[in-house]
Every structure is written in C-alpha cells, then in structure tokens.
Amino acid sequence: MDQSDEYRQFSPFRVDKTPKSPGIQYNPNTNIISITGISVPEDHVSFYNPIIAWFEAFIQSPPDHTTVIVQMEYFNTSSSKYFLRIFRMLQGILDKGKSVEVIWIYEEDDWDMRECGADYQSLVNIPFTLKEVKE
C-alpha cells in the first residue's frame, strides 16, 4: 500500500450541502463517493475547483473499486459542465486497471433528472446505471 492509499483510508472527503450547493462525500471505508442535493452556486469556479482538484488526486491512486452515487434534485447548466468533467475524469480509474461505476438516482416522476442521467450515460465510457426510486 503506498502512502497516498494509507492516507486516504483515514481521510474522508466532505463538502457540506447548502441550499445552493451539493453535498459531496467520500467514505474511504466503502469507497463510495456521493453527490446529492441542488447545485446552483453563485461562483461555480470557486466551488468546483477544489472538488475537481480532489478528484484529480483521487484518480492518481484509486482503490480497486469506486462507486459514485449521484442523486440531484436540481442543477443548472454551469454545474452540468462540472459533472460531465468529473464523469470523464473517472475514466482515469479504468485506465489504471481499477473499476468504477456511477449510479444516477432519480425520483420516479422526475423525468428531467432521468433525462440528464441518460445524457451523461451516453457521453461517458464508464459503467453508468440509472436507478429510479420512489419519492
């Protein structure tokens, strides 16, 4: 185990959810990254740049399997560009011979979120599952 893996085991990543920005968490015990809530931050660059930097570091030495669970209520166009960037970055995990999957969760009557998930699914080359849940 290299030093970055050892460090990650003891260092969960967390961005608290606000009324305008999503909660983002990495649980090193389960290797699950979750992204939930609403994303309409006033300054997308200052909000997402540290998150992008964390993903870049994470992808350098990923665990054997990573699950990314996304359950958004709403996000704007600027946020959608960052989500696509993150999903495309996850390809780097596969390039290292490790596995990654995205589970896009949407409520059964939220066709907009289902369509967004389907769009991302068609744009990336990683395992991507759409999962409908009851409200």
XYZ file of C-alpha atoms in Angstrom:
135
model
C 0.000 0.000 0.000
C 1.535 3.301 -0.989
C 1.394 6.368 1.220
C -1.499 8.021 -0.627
C -3.690 4.901 -0.171
C -2.819 4.796 3.507
C -3.612 8.499 3.849
C -6.918 8.158 2.014
C -8.061 5.367 4.339
C -8.024 7.842 7.200
C -9.145 10.912 5.279
C -12.747 11.081 4.201
C -13.615 13.964 1.884
C -16.653 16.074 2.627
C -18.322 19.180 1.267
C -21.449 20.031 3.237
C -24.699 20.511 1.372
C -26.203 24.014 1.353
C -29.419 25.352 -0.199
C -27.361 26.263 -3.303
C -24.607 23.647 -3.446
C -24.483 19.854 -3.318
C -23.155 17.695 -0.564
C -20.182 15.662 -1.710
C -18.686 12.893 0.391
C -16.091 10.188 0.025
C -16.225 7.336 2.518
C -12.836 5.590 2.480
C -14.263 2.530 4.274
C -16.746 1.801 1.479
C -15.056 3.629 -1.427
C -18.327 5.389 -2.166
C -18.462 8.957 -3.398
C -21.886 10.559 -3.084
C -23.107 13.763 -4.684
C -26.540 14.940 -3.534
C -28.804 17.958 -3.454
C -29.027 21.110 -5.531
C -26.226 22.771 -7.476
C -26.658 26.451 -8.260
C -23.634 28.001 -6.502
C -23.140 31.699 -7.135
C -19.470 31.171 -8.012
C -19.115 27.804 -9.758
C -15.379 28.169 -10.258
C -14.529 28.690 -6.584
C -16.971 25.979 -5.520
C -15.989 23.276 -8.022
C -12.237 23.865 -8.464
C -11.298 22.294 -5.095
C -13.604 19.380 -5.869
C -12.010 18.888 -9.287
C -8.568 19.020 -7.617
C -9.654 16.346 -5.130
C -10.912 14.096 -7.960
C -7.631 14.593 -9.844
C -5.655 13.470 -6.776
C -8.059 10.596 -6.073
C -7.716 9.230 -9.591
C -3.923 9.101 -9.272
C -4.185 6.260 -6.754
C -7.744 4.903 -6.688
C -8.944 1.897 -4.699
C -9.737 -1.325 -6.553
C -13.397 -0.331 -6.928
C -15.119 3.027 -6.596
C -18.855 3.681 -6.648
C -20.139 7.187 -7.360
C -23.755 7.739 -6.334
C -25.413 10.869 -7.706
C -28.836 11.959 -6.500
C -29.531 15.522 -7.547
C -32.751 17.447 -7.121
C -31.734 20.233 -9.495
C -28.629 21.693 -11.122
C -28.017 24.453 -13.617
C -26.077 24.431 -16.872
C -22.812 25.578 -15.294
C -22.991 22.740 -12.773
C -23.781 20.225 -15.519
C -20.467 21.042 -17.192
C -18.593 20.243 -13.973
C -20.490 16.981 -13.543
C -19.528 15.943 -17.065
C -15.920 16.877 -16.358
C -15.941 14.733 -13.216
C -17.526 11.769 -15.016
C -14.956 11.999 -17.810
C -12.155 12.189 -15.235
C -13.368 8.912 -13.732
C -12.237 7.199 -16.933
C -8.752 7.550 -15.448
C -9.663 4.953 -12.828
C -10.392 2.407 -15.566
C -7.146 3.375 -17.293
C -5.308 2.286 -14.132
C -6.922 -1.155 -14.282
C -9.344 -0.445 -11.439
C -13.129 -0.369 -11.610
C -15.593 2.480 -11.210
C -19.334 2.776 -11.580
C -21.753 5.684 -11.464
C -25.250 5.171 -10.109
C -27.549 8.033 -11.115
C -30.576 8.045 -8.824
C -33.724 9.922 -9.773
C -37.228 10.027 -8.361
C -39.833 8.104 -10.330
C -41.680 11.187 -11.592
C -38.604 13.360 -12.197
C -38.193 12.919 -15.931
C -35.769 15.844 -16.187
C -33.277 14.157 -13.842
C -33.752 10.843 -15.629
C -33.041 12.513 -18.955
C -29.952 14.242 -17.568
C -28.651 10.914 -16.297
C -29.322 9.288 -19.661
C -27.449 12.116 -21.387
C -24.392 11.643 -19.146
C -24.610 7.892 -19.619
C -24.353 8.376 -23.388
C -21.406 10.784 -23.100
C -19.002 8.779 -20.938
C -17.228 5.455 -21.292
C -17.682 4.183 -17.753
C -20.315 1.872 -16.259
C -23.291 4.154 -15.627
C -26.598 2.946 -14.195
C -29.870 4.867 -13.997
C -31.853 3.931 -10.895
C -35.415 5.035 -10.276
C -36.595 5.424 -6.674
C -39.966 6.252 -5.181
C -40.316 9.687 -3.625
